[in-house]
């Protein structure tokens, strides 16, 4: 175990490359309001979606280590790109060296667990970042549980920048949203369920709903991740007792504080105070 990690109970860490994970944090706090949380956004280096496996792994490992140093025993990667490209490597290579008793969980598995009950046609679409689509994590995870489901994916490289730059409601956003939805649905006409496989996308929901046919079910992740975390903590009392319960949230960013406070308001509808941290 690393000597300098605090070994007393601490908050649950929630990590994302930027603001997207706030959509997950919001739902987690709704289901588990009694816990303490630290949210960390790597806003200085977002987006992760177009970066290589090596870089996403390195950045995510740095963020997880930082959250451990800040007292977390359990960290949720509230980012599909990090869950797709870094989660398994961190669990297998790093946790045994850092501290085998700490836990890191992702958002892909909890999302796909529900899919078998939602799709009737057994044809599912996934909208996500380039990195998540190329990693094939969604088809791999879906097929572990439901081998009969046919999965098509579409990378939406412009969607995260639209959200990060506060353009989610602009008319300019319509072009990119319609284009990627049409491309996905053209790949498989039998799709009846579409997973929004990026934590930024709920901010684009009003526009996505406008361009997606009404008979298609949209799956957003927050509630599935929150319920799955609740079940996890019930099944793992040894982890639960290391998570403090004081209903507080600390916000941290690797970028300047002011921008985070302003943008976080869009996601949480709440004025927050934030601390800058250095990730290295
Ligand atoms: N919000 C992250 C996700 O869920 C990705 C954003 C990014 O590209 O950094 O995939």
Short mmCIF file of C-alpha atoms and ligand atoms in Angstrom, two decimals:
data_model
loop_
_atom_site.label_atom_id
_atom_site.label_comp_id
_atom_site.label_asym_id
_atom_site.label_seq_id
_atom_site.Cartn_x
_atom_site.Cartn_y
_atom_site.Cartn_z
CA UNK A 1 0.00 0.00 0.00
CA UNK A 2 1.21 3.54 -0.72
CA UNK A 3 2.35 5.03 2.60
CA UNK A 4 0.69 8.39 2.15
CA UNK A 5 -2.91 7.28 1.52
CA UNK A 6 -5.27 8.23 4.34
CA UNK A 7 -6.73 5.11 5.89
CA UNK A 8 -9.77 6.55 7.60
CA UNK A 9 -13.27 6.54 6.03
CA UNK A 10 -13.78 9.20 3.36
CA UNK A 11 -16.08 10.50 0.61
CA UNK A 12 -17.08 8.60 -2.54
CA UNK A 13 -15.06 9.89 -5.51
CA UNK A 14 -16.83 10.67 -8.79
CA UNK A 15 -14.57 11.33 -11.76
CA UNK A 16 -15.17 12.62 -15.28
CA UNK A 17 -13.05 14.20 -17.98
CA UNK A 18 -15.16 17.35 -17.59
CA UNK A 19 -18.70 18.28 -16.58
CA UNK A 20 -20.55 15.26 -17.96
CA UNK A 21 -20.13 13.24 -14.78
CA UNK A 22 -22.22 15.85 -12.98
CA UNK A 23 -25.28 14.23 -14.62
CA UNK A 24 -24.28 10.99 -12.88
CA UNK A 25 -23.42 12.71 -9.58
CA UNK A 26 -26.84 14.36 -9.56
CA UNK A 27 -28.64 11.01 -9.83
CA UNK A 28 -26.31 9.31 -7.32
CA UNK A 29 -26.94 12.07 -4.77
CA UNK A 30 -30.69 11.69 -5.42
CA UNK A 31 -30.59 7.97 -4.54
CA UNK A 32 -27.83 8.13 -1.89
CA UNK A 33 -28.10 11.62 -0.35
CA UNK A 34 -26.56 10.62 2.98
CA UNK A 35 -23.01 10.01 1.66
CA UNK A 36 -20.15 12.49 1.21
CA UNK A 37 -18.78 12.99 -2.32
CA UNK A 38 -15.80 14.51 -4.10
CA UNK A 39 -16.42 15.32 -7.75
CA UNK A 40 -13.30 15.70 -9.87
CA UNK A 41 -13.42 17.01 -13.45
CA UNK A 42 -10.28 16.96 -15.58
CA UNK A 43 -11.51 20.05 -17.40
CA UNK A 44 -8.00 21.14 -18.34
CA UNK A 45 -7.55 18.03 -20.51
CA UNK A 46 -11.09 17.34 -21.70
CA UNK A 47 -12.25 15.86 -24.05
CA UNK A 48 -10.94 12.33 -23.57
CA UNK A 49 -13.11 10.87 -26.33
CA UNK A 50 -10.62 11.50 -29.12
CA UNK A 51 -7.50 10.49 -27.14
CA UNK A 52 -5.56 7.23 -27.36
CA UNK A 53 -5.93 4.30 -24.97
CA UNK A 54 -2.54 5.08 -23.36
CA UNK A 55 -3.38 8.72 -22.69
CA UNK A 56 -6.89 8.07 -21.31
CA UNK A 57 -5.46 5.34 -19.06
CA UNK A 58 -2.66 7.61 -17.81
CA UNK A 59 -4.97 10.59 -17.15
CA UNK A 60 -7.60 8.42 -15.46
CA UNK A 61 -5.00 6.71 -13.26
CA UNK A 62 -3.75 10.13 -12.15
CA UNK A 63 -7.28 11.23 -11.28
CA UNK A 64 -8.07 8.04 -9.37
CA UNK A 65 -4.81 8.34 -7.42
CA UNK A 66 -5.64 11.96 -6.58
CA UNK A 67 -9.07 10.94 -5.28
CA UNK A 68 -7.49 8.18 -3.17
CA UNK A 69 -5.04 10.75 -1.77
CA UNK A 70 -8.02 12.95 -0.92
CA UNK A 71 -9.44 10.14 1.20
CA UNK A 72 -11.75 8.20 -1.16
CA UNK A 73 -11.90 4.41 -0.83
CA UNK A 74 -14.42 4.05 -3.65
CA UNK A 75 -14.20 5.91 -6.98
CA UNK A 76 -16.84 5.90 -9.73
CA UNK A 77 -15.55 6.61 -13.23
CA UNK A 78 -18.56 8.68 -14.33
CA UNK A 79 -17.14 8.79 -17.84
CA UNK A 80 -17.76 6.16 -20.48
CA UNK A 81 -14.49 6.87 -22.24
CA UNK A 82 -12.50 6.30 -19.04
CA UNK A 83 -14.65 3.28 -18.14
CA UNK A 84 -14.06 1.84 -21.62
CA UNK A 85 -10.36 2.53 -21.89
CA UNK A 86 -8.96 2.62 -18.36
CA UNK A 87 -11.18 0.84 -15.83
CA UNK A 88 -10.01 -2.73 -16.41
CA UNK A 89 -6.31 -1.77 -16.54
CA UNK A 90 -6.62 0.21 -13.30
CA UNK A 91 -8.45 -2.67 -11.59
CA UNK A 92 -5.94 -5.26 -12.78
CA UNK A 93 -2.60 -3.39 -12.87
CA UNK A 94 -2.85 -0.51 -10.44
CA UNK A 95 -5.20 -1.30 -7.56
CA UNK A 96 -3.14 -4.28 -6.34
CA UNK A 97 -0.10 -1.96 -6.12
CA UNK A 98 -1.81 1.16 -4.81
CA UNK A 99 -4.12 -0.48 -2.26
CA UNK A 100 -6.04 -3.70 -2.99
CA UNK A 101 -8.80 -2.74 -0.56
CA UNK A 102 -9.86 0.34 -2.59
CA UNK A 103 -12.40 0.07 -5.40
CA UNK A 104 -12.93 1.70 -8.79
CA UNK A 105 -16.23 1.14 -10.65
CA UNK A 106 -17.40 2.26 -14.10
CA UNK A 107 -20.66 3.24 -15.80
CA UNK A 108 -20.91 0.84 -18.74
CA UNK A 109 -21.82 -2.38 -16.93
CA UNK A 110 -24.65 -0.81 -14.87
CA UNK A 111 -26.08 0.72 -18.06
CA UNK A 112 -26.13 -2.47 -20.12
CA UNK A 113 -27.59 -4.66 -17.36
CA UNK A 114 -31.03 -3.16 -18.00
CA UNK A 115 -30.95 -3.42 -21.80
CA UNK A 116 -32.30 -6.99 -22.07
CA UNK A 117 -35.59 -5.89 -20.53
CA UNK A 118 -35.91 -2.70 -22.59
CA UNK A 119 -35.39 -3.85 -26.19
CA UNK A 120 -38.10 -5.91 -27.90
CA UNK A 121 -36.56 -6.00 -31.38
CA UNK A 122 -33.17 -7.06 -29.86
CA UNK A 123 -31.51 -4.37 -32.03
CA UNK A 124 -29.78 -1.68 -29.93
CA UNK A 125 -27.91 1.48 -30.92
CA UNK A 126 -25.18 3.26 -28.97
CA UNK A 127 -24.29 6.94 -29.32
CA UNK A 128 -20.95 7.74 -27.66
CA UNK A 129 -17.53 9.31 -28.09
CA UNK A 130 -15.13 8.06 -30.72
CA UNK A 131 -13.01 6.40 -28.01
CA UNK A 132 -15.93 4.52 -26.46
CA UNK A 133 -17.23 3.31 -29.83
CA UNK A 134 -13.77 2.20 -31.03
CA UNK A 135 -13.14 0.33 -27.76
CA UNK A 136 -16.17 -1.89 -28.57
CA UNK A 137 -16.92 -1.91 -24.83
CA UNK A 138 -20.69 -1.63 -25.29
CA UNK A 139 -21.09 -4.60 -27.68
CA UNK A 140 -18.65 -6.63 -25.53
CA UNK A 141 -20.48 -5.92 -22.27
CA UNK A 142 -23.94 -6.36 -23.84
CA UNK A 143 -22.97 -9.69 -25.40
CA UNK A 144 -21.68 -11.03 -22.07
CA UNK A 145 -25.22 -10.71 -20.71
CA UNK A 146 -27.40 -10.87 -23.86
CA UNK A 147 -25.60 -12.65 -26.72
CA UNK A 148 -28.66 -12.38 -29.00
CA UNK A 149 -28.75 -8.57 -29.09
CA UNK A 150 -27.41 -6.86 -32.23
CA UNK A 151 -25.50 -3.68 -31.36
CA UNK A 152 -24.66 -0.79 -33.69
CA UNK A 153 -22.57 2.17 -32.58
CA UNK A 154 -22.12 5.71 -33.85
CA UNK A 155 -19.35 8.06 -32.71
CA UNK A 156 -20.48 11.65 -32.12
CA UNK A 157 -17.20 13.60 -31.90
CA UNK A 158 -18.89 17.03 -31.85
CA UNK A 159 -21.39 16.41 -29.08
CA UNK A 160 -19.07 16.76 -26.05
CA UNK A 161 -17.52 20.02 -27.33
CA UNK A 162 -21.05 21.39 -27.88
CA UNK A 163 -21.91 20.73 -24.24
CA UNK A 164 -18.54 21.85 -22.83
CA UNK A 165 -18.84 25.12 -24.76
CA UNK A 166 -22.41 25.84 -23.66
CA UNK A 167 -23.77 25.30 -27.18
CA UNK A 168 -26.16 22.50 -26.21
CA UNK A 169 -29.24 24.60 -26.94
CA UNK A 170 -27.96 26.47 -29.99
CA UNK A 171 -29.44 25.98 -33.46
CA UNK A 172 -25.93 25.10 -34.67
CA UNK A 173 -26.07 21.97 -32.51
CA UNK A 174 -29.06 20.64 -34.48
CA UNK A 175 -26.95 19.81 -37.52
CA UNK A 176 -24.55 17.51 -35.65
CA UNK A 177 -27.21 15.87 -33.51
CA UNK A 178 -29.47 15.04 -36.44
CA UNK A 179 -26.55 13.87 -38.56
CA UNK A 180 -25.27 11.31 -36.02
CA UNK A 181 -28.75 10.04 -35.13
CA UNK A 182 -29.60 9.53 -38.81
CA UNK A 183 -26.29 7.75 -39.40
CA UNK A 184 -26.93 5.40 -36.47
CA UNK A 185 -30.49 4.58 -37.52
CA UNK A 186 -29.39 4.00 -41.12
CA UNK A 187 -27.00 1.31 -39.91
CA UNK A 188 -29.87 -0.82 -38.61
CA UNK A 189 -33.53 -0.07 -39.31
CA UNK A 190 -34.67 -2.44 -36.53
CA UNK A 191 -33.12 -0.46 -33.66
CA UNK A 192 -35.77 0.13 -30.97
CA UNK A 193 -33.47 1.24 -28.13
CA UNK A 194 -30.68 3.81 -28.14
CA UNK A 195 -28.16 4.10 -25.30
CA UNK A 196 -26.73 7.57 -24.68
CA UNK A 197 -23.29 6.19 -23.85
CA UNK A 198 -21.67 9.43 -22.77
CA UNK A 199 -22.36 11.27 -19.55
CA UNK A 200 -22.48 14.62 -21.37
CA UNK A 201 -25.39 13.64 -23.59
CA UNK A 202 -28.30 14.13 -21.15
CA UNK A 203 -27.65 17.86 -21.61
CA UNK A 204 -28.55 17.41 -25.29
CA UNK A 205 -31.68 15.40 -24.51
CA UNK A 206 -34.30 17.94 -25.72
CA UNK A 207 -32.64 18.04 -29.13
CA UNK A 208 -31.97 14.29 -29.26
CA UNK A 209 -35.65 13.65 -28.53
CA UNK A 210 -36.57 15.95 -31.39
CA UNK A 211 -34.57 14.00 -33.94
CA UNK A 212 -35.16 10.45 -32.76
CA UNK A 213 -38.43 8.70 -33.73
CA UNK A 214 -40.90 8.42 -30.85
CA UNK A 215 -41.07 4.63 -30.97
CA UNK A 216 -37.37 4.38 -30.04
CA UNK A 217 -36.54 4.13 -26.31
CA UNK A 218 -33.72 6.38 -25.13
CA UNK A 219 -31.57 5.06 -22.29
CA UNK A 220 -29.71 7.60 -20.15
CA UNK A 221 -27.30 6.26 -17.60
CA UNK A 222 -27.66 8.21 -14.38
CA UNK A 223 -30.48 6.30 -12.72
CA UNK A 224 -28.99 2.89 -13.59
CA UNK A 225 -25.57 3.87 -12.24
CA UNK A 226 -27.12 5.27 -9.06
CA UNK A 227 -29.25 2.17 -8.38
CA UNK A 228 -26.34 -0.10 -9.15
CA UNK A 229 -24.13 1.81 -6.67
CA UNK A 230 -26.83 1.53 -4.03
CA UNK A 231 -26.96 -2.26 -4.57
CA UNK A 232 -23.18 -2.46 -4.54
CA UNK A 233 -22.92 -0.69 -1.17
CA UNK A 234 -25.60 -2.99 0.26
CA UNK A 235 -23.74 -6.07 -0.97
CA UNK A 236 -20.35 -4.76 0.24
CA UNK A 237 -20.66 -3.54 3.83
CA UNK A 238 -16.84 -3.61 4.09
CA UNK A 239 -16.69 -0.81 1.47
CA UNK A 240 -19.79 0.96 2.75
CA UNK A 241 -18.27 1.42 6.19
CA UNK A 242 -15.30 3.21 4.59
CA UNK A 243 -17.64 5.81 3.01
CA UNK A 244 -18.52 8.72 5.28
CA UNK A 245 -22.08 9.96 5.57
CA UNK A 246 -22.39 13.71 6.05
CA UNK A 247 -24.32 14.74 2.89
CA UNK A 248 -21.51 17.00 1.62
CA UNK A 249 -20.01 17.39 -1.85
CA UNK A 250 -16.61 18.88 -2.65
CA UNK A 251 -16.00 19.93 -6.25
CA UNK A 252 -12.53 19.86 -7.81
CA UNK A 253 -11.28 20.71 -11.28
CA UNK A 254 -7.93 20.68 -13.02
CA UNK A 255 -8.92 23.92 -14.85
CA UNK A 256 -9.64 27.44 -13.60
CA UNK A 257 -12.28 27.58 -10.87
CA UNK A 258 -14.55 30.29 -12.28
CA UNK A 259 -15.46 28.50 -15.47
CA UNK A 260 -16.29 25.35 -13.54
CA UNK A 261 -18.63 27.17 -11.18
CA UNK A 262 -20.44 28.78 -14.11
CA UNK A 263 -20.83 25.58 -16.13
CA UNK A 264 -21.66 23.40 -13.14
CA UNK A 265 -24.69 25.61 -12.60
CA UNK A 266 -26.02 24.49 -16.02
CA UNK A 267 -25.69 20.83 -14.99
CA UNK A 268 -26.74 20.97 -11.34
CA UNK A 269 -28.79 24.16 -11.09
CA UNK A 270 -26.82 24.87 -7.94
CA UNK A 271 -24.15 27.44 -7.03
CA UNK A 272 -21.10 25.53 -5.87
CA UNK A 273 -17.64 26.36 -4.64
CA UNK A 274 -14.75 24.59 -6.28
CA UNK A 275 -11.09 23.89 -5.66
CA UNK A 276 -8.39 23.60 -8.30
CA UNK A 277 -6.24 20.45 -8.18
CA UNK A 278 -3.17 19.53 -10.16
CA UNK A 279 -3.25 16.16 -11.91
CA UNK A 280 0.13 14.62 -12.73
N1 LIG B 1 -18.29 12.31 -20.55
C1 LIG B 1 -17.38 11.39 -21.11
C2 LIG B 1 -18.02 10.08 -21.45
O1 LIG B 1 -18.96 9.71 -20.83
C3 LIG B 1 -16.61 11.80 -22.31
C4 LIG B 1 -16.27 13.14 -22.59
C5 LIG B 1 -14.94 13.29 -23.24
O2 LIG B 1 -14.80 13.00 -24.44
O3 LIG B 1 -14.06 13.68 -22.52
O4 LIG B 1 -17.59 9.38 -22.33
#
